[in-house]
Amino acid sequence: MHEENSQGPRTVAFYLPQFHTIDENDEWWGRGFTEWTNVRRAAPLFVGHDQPRVPAELGYYDLSDPTVVHKQAALAAANGIDAFCMYFYWFNGARLLEKPVENYLSRGPDFPFCLSWANENWTRRWDGKDHEILMAQDYREDTAASVFKDLLPYLVDPRYLRKSGAAVLVVHRADQLPGGDRFARLWRDEAERHGVGPLWLIAAETTPGLDPRPLGFDAVAEFPPVGANTLGAAHLTPIAGLDEKFGGRLLSYDRIAKKFQSRRTPSGFIRHGGVMPGWDNSARRGTRATVYVGGSPARYARWLRAARMTEVRLRGSEGLVFINAWNEWAEGAYLEPDSNSGSSYLEASRLVPPDDLSTAAPLQRGLPSLAYSRSVSLTLLSSMLSWVRAARIAKRNVVGQ
């Protein structure tokens, strides 16, 4: 079904399993809740705002049906995606949203996959921060060994993604793992003991400027838009019809793409490239959303091409490029076909995309407003926090030398 990509790095798309009902979500959000619940209730916040998003070819699917992922994998393989990176939710032995991942193992397609341990608190705000924690991610003495035991059946699967023979394992918040490199050392020992072989440990760059070396990891993977929701990516003109209650951030897709494309290659460690097709979490956050405007399949294709070229230059065919994401519908970050763009973002993911990809439609300019001023103020605050964080990282690096 799937041919190994011999012309460039492997392109891996993060995959969200929250499209089926579970008891916990019924309790926390109401009976029958899935990610589609958020997607359906989204509303436009300004003139030309593409909300709500409506799935096209695959419809409002249910991932408890194992046939769905076969259709998804076929679309991915035909459009330049080489593997899914599926989120793995594990809380002191308790699993959430495990059914799609288990179905993949037992009845999934012949399509490569890897796992990303989503090791952050499950909170009511959807951001992993400590605001009304629903399921805490605590760490105990046996956590490293216990989570590896539950990862093991996937790591030994012949479809599991490998880089230079090493099984690729991503940790979403590696900076929160206690004990320095203790997790990495134990996991590598256990992998050799159980016949997995070497591991390629990747820390998602969910903390800007993350250095994987103190953690014992091999690399980081860019995770846009993390670290870029600042003045450097702000949308600089008011937008017509902006909801007066809007208290979120309006940012520019073109500017964030340029920002990531211009990053310097880190010295001393590997950073795999990351790309996003878009970002608009108003389905989750309403008037407090972060919305990137001005994106298009053509602009996404250019960013992805640049990330692939960088990986080829630095690591050849063993490079990895991560896309955020395959199906984050409530965050406006997805490749699956929808009623507005059709399959354009999928086609833009090909190694050689079509020449006729659509460009961004111009946004109607509005007058300055309080809502727009709030957006600018929030991006300024984000910039200030980013500067403080960068200073702390620089100081920590100097002390560690």
GROMACS .gro file of C-alpha atoms in nm:
model
  401
    1MET     CA    1   0.000   0.000   0.000
    2HIS     CA    2   0.274   0.243   0.093
    3GLU     CA    3   0.605   0.299  -0.079
    4GLU     CA    4   0.907   0.418   0.118
    5ASN     CA    5   0.988   0.779   0.034
    6SER     CA    6   1.323   0.763  -0.150
    7GLN     CA    7   1.325   1.124  -0.270
    8GLY     CA    8   1.324   1.308   0.058
    9PRO     CA    9   1.277   1.286   0.434
   10ARG     CA   10   0.984   1.100   0.585
   11THR     CA   11   0.686   1.329   0.648
   12VAL     CA   12   0.499   1.243   0.967
   13ALA     CA   13   0.158   1.386   1.062
   14PHE     CA   14   0.041   1.408   1.423
   15TYR     CA   15  -0.287   1.219   1.466
   16LEU     CA   16  -0.558   1.295   1.724
   17PRO     CA   17  -0.771   0.999   1.841
   18GLN     CA   18  -1.048   1.203   2.009
   19PHE     CA   19  -1.320   1.125   1.755
   20HIS     CA   20  -1.510   0.860   1.947
   21THR     CA   21  -1.699   0.860   2.275
   22ILE     CA   22  -1.545   0.757   2.606
   23ASP     CA   23  -1.695   0.748   2.955
   24GLU     CA   24  -1.461   1.017   3.085
   25ASN     CA   25  -1.559   1.269   2.817
   26ASP     CA   26  -1.927   1.188   2.874
   27GLU     CA   27  -1.874   1.279   3.239
   28TRP     CA   28  -1.661   1.590   3.180
   29TRP     CA   29  -1.830   1.741   2.875
   30GLY     CA   30  -2.169   1.576   2.836
   31ARG     CA   31  -2.300   1.252   2.693
   32GLY     CA   32  -2.189   1.177   2.339
   33PHE     CA   33  -1.902   1.427   2.338
   34THR     CA   34  -1.628   1.389   2.076
   35GLU     CA   35  -1.403   1.641   1.904
   36TRP     CA   36  -1.680   1.688   1.647
   37THR     CA   37  -1.893   1.845   1.922
   38ASN     CA   38  -1.652   2.137   1.938
   39VAL     CA   39  -1.612   2.155   1.560
   40ARG     CA   40  -1.985   2.178   1.492
   41ARG     CA   41  -2.051   2.462   1.736
   42ALA     CA   42  -1.780   2.698   1.610
   43ALA     CA   43  -1.898   3.037   1.481
   44PRO     CA   44  -1.733   3.301   1.259
   45LEU     CA   45  -1.563   3.585   1.445
   46PHE     CA   46  -1.502   3.826   1.154
   47VAL     CA   47  -1.588   3.878   0.789
   48GLY     CA   48  -1.450   3.589   0.585
   49HIS     CA   49  -1.376   3.369   0.886
   50ASP     CA   50  -1.396   3.005   0.775
   51GLN     CA   51  -1.605   2.865   1.059
   52PRO     CA   52  -1.753   2.620   1.128
   53ARG     CA   53  -1.530   2.370   0.948
   54VAL     CA   54  -1.720   2.090   0.776
   55PRO     CA   55  -1.551   1.760   0.681
   56ALA     CA   56  -1.598   1.645   0.323
   57GLU     CA   57  -1.481   1.306   0.196
   58LEU     CA   58  -1.448   1.130   0.533
   59GLY     CA   59  -1.746   1.298   0.699
   60TYR     CA   60  -1.798   1.315   1.077
   61TYR     CA   61  -1.623   0.983   1.130
   62ASP     CA   62  -1.614   0.766   1.442
   63LEU     CA   63  -1.267   0.628   1.517
   64SER     CA   64  -1.410   0.333   1.704
   65ASP     CA   65  -1.480   0.203   1.352
   66PRO     CA   66  -1.148   0.046   1.239
   67THR     CA   67  -1.229   0.099   0.872
   68VAL     CA   68  -1.190   0.476   0.907
   69VAL     CA   69  -0.814   0.470   0.961
   70HIS     CA   70  -0.774   0.256   0.650
   71LYS     CA   71  -0.935   0.535   0.447
   72GLN     CA   72  -0.722   0.795   0.622
   73ALA     CA   73  -0.402   0.601   0.557
   74ALA     CA   74  -0.490   0.559   0.190
   75LEU     CA   75  -0.538   0.937   0.156
   76ALA     CA   76  -0.215   1.003   0.344
   77ALA     CA   77  -0.005   0.760   0.142
   78ALA     CA   78  -0.135   0.903  -0.187
   79ASN     CA   79  -0.043   1.258  -0.087
   80GLY     CA   80   0.310   1.260   0.050
   81ILE     CA   81   0.246   1.161   0.412
   82ASP     CA   82   0.470   0.874   0.519
   83ALA     CA   83   0.345   0.799   0.871
   84PHE     CA   84   0.102   0.897   1.145
   85CYS     CA   85   0.229   0.998   1.488
   86MET     CA   86  -0.060   0.898   1.713
   87TYR     CA   87  -0.108   1.054   2.056
   88PHE     CA   88  -0.077   0.807   2.343
   89TYR     CA   89  -0.265   0.913   2.658
   90TRP     CA   90  -0.131   0.741   2.968
   91PHE     CA   91  -0.182   0.859   3.327
   92ASN     CA   92  -0.020   0.633   3.588
   93GLY     CA   93  -0.139   0.327   3.401
   94ALA     CA   94  -0.480   0.468   3.312
   95ARG     CA   95  -0.533   0.503   2.937
   96LEU     CA   96  -0.765   0.746   2.759
   97LEU     CA   97  -0.874   0.743   2.394
   98GLU     CA   98  -0.686   0.418   2.350
   99LYS     CA   99  -0.933   0.242   2.120
  100PRO     CA  100  -0.813   0.389   1.785
  101VAL     CA  101  -0.451   0.310   1.871
  102GLU     CA  102  -0.539  -0.042   1.979
  103ASN     CA  103  -0.747  -0.091   1.664
  104TYR     CA  104  -0.448   0.023   1.460
  105LEU     CA  105  -0.233  -0.242   1.623
  106SER     CA  106  -0.480  -0.526   1.568
  107ARG     CA  107  -0.670  -0.426   1.253
  108GLY     CA  108  -0.494  -0.119   1.116
  109PRO     CA  109  -0.358  -0.052   0.768
  110ASP     CA  110  -0.016  -0.141   0.634
  111PHE     CA  111   0.100   0.214   0.693
  112PRO     CA  112   0.384   0.330   0.922
  113PHE     CA  113   0.303   0.486   1.257
  114CYS     CA  114   0.474   0.601   1.573
  115LEU     CA  115   0.352   0.727   1.910
  116SER     CA  116   0.373   1.053   2.098
  117TRP     CA  117   0.317   1.021   2.472
  118ALA     CA  118   0.087   1.315   2.554
  119ASN     CA  119   0.230   1.347   2.905
  120GLU     CA  120   0.056   1.661   3.022
  121ASN     CA  121  -0.239   1.726   3.248
  122TRP     CA  122  -0.580   1.680   3.088
  123THR     CA  123  -0.749   2.009   3.168
  124ARG     CA  124  -1.074   2.189   3.096
  125ARG     CA  125  -0.888   2.450   2.891
  126TRP     CA  126  -0.743   2.193   2.645
  127ASP     CA  127  -0.392   2.335   2.680
  128GLY     CA  128  -0.229   2.106   2.935
  129LYS     CA  129  -0.183   2.392   3.181
  130ASP     CA  130  -0.292   2.364   3.540
  131HIS     CA  131  -0.642   2.508   3.506
  132GLU     CA  132  -0.912   2.274   3.643
  133ILE     CA  133  -0.726   1.949   3.601
  134LEU     CA  134  -0.947   1.659   3.494
  135MET     CA  135  -0.676   1.392   3.476
  136ALA     CA  136  -0.337   1.468   3.633
  137GLN     CA  137  -0.009   1.351   3.486
  138ASP     CA  138   0.182   1.257   3.798
  139TYR     CA  139   0.523   1.091   3.804
  140ARG     CA  140   0.610   0.809   4.039
  141GLU     CA  141   0.919   0.597   4.093
  142ASP     CA  142   0.790   0.329   3.854
  143THR     CA  143   0.639   0.559   3.588
  144ALA     CA  144   0.922   0.524   3.336
  145ALA     CA  145   0.912   0.144   3.347
  146SER     CA  146   0.533   0.124   3.356
  147VAL     CA  147   0.470   0.348   3.056
  148PHE     CA  148   0.737   0.164   2.857
  149LYS     CA  149   0.565  -0.168   2.931
  150ASP     CA  150   0.245  -0.033   2.775
  151LEU     CA  151   0.434   0.117   2.480
  152LEU     CA  152   0.615  -0.208   2.406
  153PRO     CA  153   0.347  -0.385   2.194
  154TYR     CA  154   0.350  -0.091   1.955
  155LEU     CA  155   0.728  -0.051   1.942
  156VAL     CA  156   0.778  -0.410   1.826
  157ASP     CA  157   0.512  -0.389   1.553
  158PRO     CA  158   0.670  -0.424   1.206
  159ARG     CA  159   0.487  -0.109   1.088
  160TYR     CA  160   0.640   0.105   1.363
  161LEU     CA  161   0.837   0.399   1.221
  162ARG     CA  162   1.215   0.374   1.244
  163LYS     CA  163   1.495   0.617   1.167
  164SER     CA  164   1.827   0.455   1.078
  165GLY     CA  165   1.693   0.138   1.239
  166ALA     CA  166   1.587   0.311   1.563
  167ALA     CA  167   1.223   0.316   1.674
  168VAL     CA  168   1.091   0.675   1.678
  169LEU     CA  169   0.927   0.772   2.007
  170VAL     CA  170   0.802   1.126   2.069
  171VAL     CA  171   0.724   1.281   2.408
  172HIS     CA  172   0.493   1.580   2.397
  173ARG     CA  173   0.625   1.749   2.713
  174ALA     CA  174   0.966   1.594   2.761
  175ASP     CA  175   1.076   1.895   2.965
  176GLN     CA  176   0.834   1.783   3.239
  177LEU     CA  177   0.994   1.441   3.283
  178PRO     CA  178   1.162   1.433   3.626
  179GLY     CA  179   1.514   1.316   3.694
  180GLY     CA  180   1.707   1.457   3.400
  181ASP     CA  181   1.787   1.173   3.158
  182ARG     CA  182   1.651   0.896   3.381
  183PHE     CA  183   1.353   0.817   3.155
  184ALA     CA  184   1.569   0.805   2.843
  185ARG     CA  185   1.828   0.577   3.002
  186LEU     CA  186   1.569   0.334   3.136
  187TRP     CA  187   1.375   0.328   2.809
  188ARG     CA  188   1.688   0.254   2.606
  189ASP     CA  189   1.785  -0.028   2.840
  190GLU     CA  190   1.434  -0.175   2.828
  191ALA     CA  191   1.418  -0.145   2.450
  192GLU     CA  192   1.738  -0.345   2.410
  193ARG     CA  193   1.625  -0.600   2.668
  194HIS     CA  194   1.292  -0.661   2.495
  195GLY     CA  195   1.424  -0.677   2.142
  196VAL     CA  196   1.305  -0.337   2.021
  197GLY     CA  197   1.662  -0.231   1.950
  198PRO     CA  198   1.771   0.133   1.958
  199LEU     CA  199   1.530   0.421   2.015
  200TRP     CA  200   1.522   0.759   1.845
  201LEU     CA  201   1.381   0.978   2.122
  202ILE     CA  202   1.227   1.306   2.012
  203ALA     CA  203   1.105   1.586   2.236
  204ALA     CA  204   0.825   1.787   2.077
  205GLU     CA  205   0.926   2.154   2.094
  206THR     CA  206   0.628   2.245   2.308
  207THR     CA  207   0.866   2.461   2.508
  208PRO     CA  208   1.038   2.710   2.276
  209GLY     CA  209   1.412   2.661   2.244
  210LEU     CA  210   1.409   2.318   2.409
  211ASP     CA  211   1.747   2.143   2.415
  212PRO     CA  212   1.710   1.762   2.417
  213ARG     CA  213   2.057   1.682   2.547
  214PRO     CA  214   1.997   1.722   2.922
  215LEU     CA  215   1.700   1.487   2.882
  216GLY     CA  216   1.907   1.221   2.708
  217PHE     CA  217   1.694   1.260   2.395
  218ASP     CA  218   1.823   1.248   2.039
  219ALA     CA  219   1.633   1.541   1.889
  220VAL     CA  220   1.352   1.790   1.914
  221ALA     CA  221   1.074   1.837   1.661
  222GLU     CA  222   0.932   2.179   1.584
  223PHE     CA  223   0.570   2.211   1.690
  224PRO     CA  224   0.418   2.525   1.537
  225PRO     CA  225   0.261   2.750   1.641
  226VAL     CA  226   0.422   2.700   1.983
  227GLY     CA  227   0.667   2.981   2.047
  228ALA     CA  228   0.544   3.203   1.765
  229ASN     CA  229   0.224   3.362   1.897
  230THR     CA  230   0.405   3.694   1.942
  231LEU     CA  231   0.434   4.035   1.775
  232GLY     CA  232   0.666   3.880   1.520
  233ALA     CA  233   0.368   3.689   1.379
  234ALA     CA  234   0.092   3.941   1.451
  235HIS     CA  235  -0.161   4.032   1.183
  236LEU     CA  236  -0.088   4.402   1.152
  237THR     CA  237  -0.416   4.544   1.023
  238PRO     CA  238  -0.768   4.537   1.168
  239ILE     CA  239  -1.014   4.291   1.014
  240ALA     CA  240  -1.368   4.386   0.915
  241GLY     CA  241  -1.648   4.267   1.139
  242LEU     CA  242  -1.429   4.146   1.423
  243ASP     CA  243  -1.655   4.033   1.707
  244GLU     CA  244  -1.652   4.305   1.974
  245LYS     CA  245  -1.616   4.034   2.240
  246PHE     CA  246  -1.303   3.892   2.078
  247GLY     CA  247  -1.030   3.859   2.338
  248GLY     CA  248  -0.791   3.630   2.158
  249ARG     CA  249  -0.507   3.680   1.912
  250LEU     CA  250  -0.510   3.743   1.538
  251LEU     CA  251  -0.187   3.635   1.373
  252SER     CA  252  -0.043   3.601   1.024
  253TYR     CA  253   0.016   3.261   0.866
  254ASP     CA  254   0.267   3.408   0.622
  255ARG     CA  255   0.469   3.565   0.902
  256ILE     CA  256   0.485   3.250   1.114
  257ALA     CA  257   0.589   3.047   0.809
  258LYS     CA  258   0.871   3.293   0.740
  259LYS     CA  259   0.970   3.288   1.107
  260PHE     CA  260   1.010   2.910   1.114
  261GLN     CA  261   1.180   2.902   0.774
  262SER     CA  262   1.441   3.153   0.893
  263ARG     CA  263   1.539   2.973   1.215
  264ARG     CA  264   1.908   2.900   1.251
  265THR     CA  265   2.021   2.540   1.263
  266PRO     CA  266   2.094   2.460   1.629
  267SER     CA  267   2.449   2.386   1.730
  268GLY     CA  268   2.512   2.058   1.907
  269PHE     CA  269   2.177   1.884   1.864
  270ILE     CA  270   1.921   1.786   1.600
  271ARG     CA  271   1.597   1.974   1.545
  272HIS     CA  272   1.356   1.815   1.298
  273GLY     CA  273   1.142   2.056   1.102
  274GLY     CA  274   0.774   2.113   1.175
  275VAL     CA  275   0.496   2.267   0.967
  276MET     CA  276   0.128   2.344   1.023
  277PRO     CA  277  -0.138   2.373   0.751
  278GLY     CA  278  -0.322   2.631   0.962
  279TRP     CA  279  -0.428   2.721   1.314
  280ASP     CA  280  -0.764   2.841   1.442
  281ASN     CA  281  -0.880   2.703   1.776
  282SER     CA  282  -1.201   2.906   1.794
  283ALA     CA  283  -1.395   2.578   1.793
  284ARG     CA  284  -1.244   2.519   2.139
  285ARG     CA  285  -1.178   2.868   2.270
  286GLY     CA  286  -1.455   3.079   2.112
  287THR     CA  287  -1.383   3.452   2.141
  288ARG     CA  288  -1.056   3.377   2.323
  289ALA     CA  289  -0.912   3.188   2.027
  290THR     CA  290  -0.578   3.217   1.854
  291VAL     CA  291  -0.646   3.254   1.483
  292TYR     CA  292  -0.387   3.255   1.205
  293VAL     CA  293  -0.520   3.432   0.897
  294GLY     CA  294  -0.392   3.444   0.540
  295GLY     CA  295  -0.305   3.077   0.510
  296SER     CA  296  -0.356   2.883   0.189
  297PRO     CA  297  -0.260   2.550   0.034
  298ALA     CA  298   0.003   2.727  -0.180
  299ARG     CA  299   0.167   2.897   0.120
  300TYR     CA  300   0.160   2.575   0.321
  301ALA     CA  301   0.321   2.387   0.029
  302ARG     CA  302   0.610   2.637   0.022
  303TRP     CA  303   0.671   2.604   0.396
  304LEU     CA  304   0.660   2.224   0.379
  305ARG     CA  305   0.895   2.221   0.080
  306ALA     CA  306   1.144   2.439   0.270
  307ALA     CA  307   1.130   2.211   0.576
  308ARG     CA  308   1.187   1.905   0.360
  309MET     CA  309   1.480   2.065   0.179
  310THR     CA  310   1.642   2.154   0.512
  311GLU     CA  311   1.605   1.797   0.638
  312VAL     CA  312   1.750   1.658   0.314
  313ARG     CA  313   2.045   1.895   0.338
  314LEU     CA  314   2.117   1.805   0.699
  315ARG     CA  315   2.012   1.440   0.723
  316GLY     CA  316   1.936   1.310   0.375
  317SER     CA  317   1.661   1.052   0.339
  318GLU     CA  318   1.682   0.978   0.713
  319GLY     CA  319   1.538   1.319   0.796
  320LEU     CA  320   1.196   1.363   0.952
  321VAL     CA  321   0.946   1.645   0.901
  322PHE     CA  322   0.644   1.667   1.131
  323ILE     CA  323   0.308   1.818   1.037
  324ASN     CA  324   0.077   1.956   1.303
  325ALA     CA  325  -0.155   1.790   1.221
  326TRP     CA  326  -0.352   1.530   1.025
  327ASN     CA  327  -0.685   1.584   1.200
  328GLU     CA  328  -0.681   1.857   1.466
  329TRP     CA  329  -1.015   1.989   1.341
  330ALA     CA  330  -1.098   2.196   1.651
  331GLU     CA  331  -0.763   2.371   1.618
  332GLY     CA  332  -0.796   2.436   1.246
  333ALA     CA  333  -0.482   2.227   1.188
  334TYR     CA  334  -0.574   1.939   0.959
  335LEU     CA  335  -0.505   1.792   0.616
  336GLU     CA  336  -0.827   1.595   0.573
  337PRO     CA  337  -1.064   1.725   0.302
  338ASP     CA  338  -1.322   1.984   0.402
  339SER     CA  339  -1.614   2.157   0.233
  340ASN     CA  340  -1.422   2.480   0.171
  341SER     CA  341  -1.074   2.374   0.051
  342GLY     CA  342  -1.159   2.025  -0.069
  343SER     CA  343  -0.845   1.811  -0.082
  344SER     CA  344  -0.613   2.104  -0.158
  345TYR     CA  345  -0.411   2.077   0.163
  346LEU     CA  346  -0.362   1.706   0.110
  347GLU     CA  347  -0.245   1.765  -0.247
  348ALA     CA  348  -0.016   2.043  -0.122
  349SER     CA  349   0.156   1.781   0.097
  350ARG     CA  350   0.288   1.588  -0.202
  351LEU     CA  351   0.658   1.593  -0.283
  352VAL     CA  352   0.557   1.753  -0.611
  353PRO     CA  353   0.234   1.942  -0.542
  354PRO     CA  354   0.002   2.065  -0.818
  355ASP     CA  355   0.081   2.399  -0.985
  356ASP     CA  356  -0.271   2.534  -0.941
  357LEU     CA  357  -0.293   2.539  -0.560
  358SER     CA  358  -0.507   2.823  -0.432
  359THR     CA  359  -0.355   3.127  -0.265
  360ALA     CA  360  -0.495   3.324   0.027
  361ALA     CA  361  -0.810   3.523  -0.037
  362PRO     CA  362  -0.769   3.888   0.070
  363LEU     CA  363  -0.925   3.975   0.403
  364GLN     CA  364  -1.158   4.272   0.421
  365ARG     CA  365  -0.985   4.548   0.614
  366GLY     CA  366  -1.172   4.699   0.906
  367LEU     CA  367  -1.139   4.994   1.141
  368PRO     CA  368  -0.934   4.990   1.462
  369SER     CA  369  -1.141   4.856   1.750
  370LEU     CA  370  -1.110   4.760   2.113
  371ALA     CA  371  -1.115   4.393   2.014
  372TYR     CA  372  -0.826   4.443   1.773
  373SER     CA  373  -0.634   4.638   2.040
  374ARG     CA  374  -0.679   4.347   2.281
  375SER     CA  375  -0.530   4.115   2.020
  376VAL     CA  376  -0.223   4.334   1.978
  377SER     CA  377  -0.184   4.364   2.356
  378LEU     CA  378  -0.195   3.988   2.398
  379THR     CA  379   0.070   3.932   2.132
  380LEU     CA  380   0.286   4.196   2.301
  381LEU     CA  381   0.248   4.014   2.632
  382SER     CA  382   0.340   3.687   2.463
  383SER     CA  383   0.651   3.854   2.321
  384MET     CA  384   0.756   3.978   2.664
  385LEU     CA  385   0.710   3.631   2.814
  386SER     CA  386   0.910   3.486   2.525
  387TRP     CA  387   1.198   3.727   2.592
  388VAL     CA  388   1.199   3.637   2.961
  389ARG     CA  389   1.196   3.266   2.877
  390ALA     CA  390   1.481   3.306   2.628
  391ALA     CA  391   1.687   3.493   2.888
  392ARG     CA  392   1.631   3.216   3.143
  393ILE     CA  393   1.734   2.950   2.890
  394ALA     CA  394   2.047   3.145   2.799
  395LYS     CA  395   2.139   3.181   3.166
  396ARG     CA  396   2.078   2.813   3.231
  397ASN     CA  397   2.301   2.719   2.936
  398VAL     CA  398   2.582   2.942   3.062
  399VAL     CA  399   2.560   2.793   3.411
  400GLY     CA  400   2.564   2.442   3.266
  401GLN     CA  401   2.882   2.497   3.065
   0.00000   0.00000   0.00000
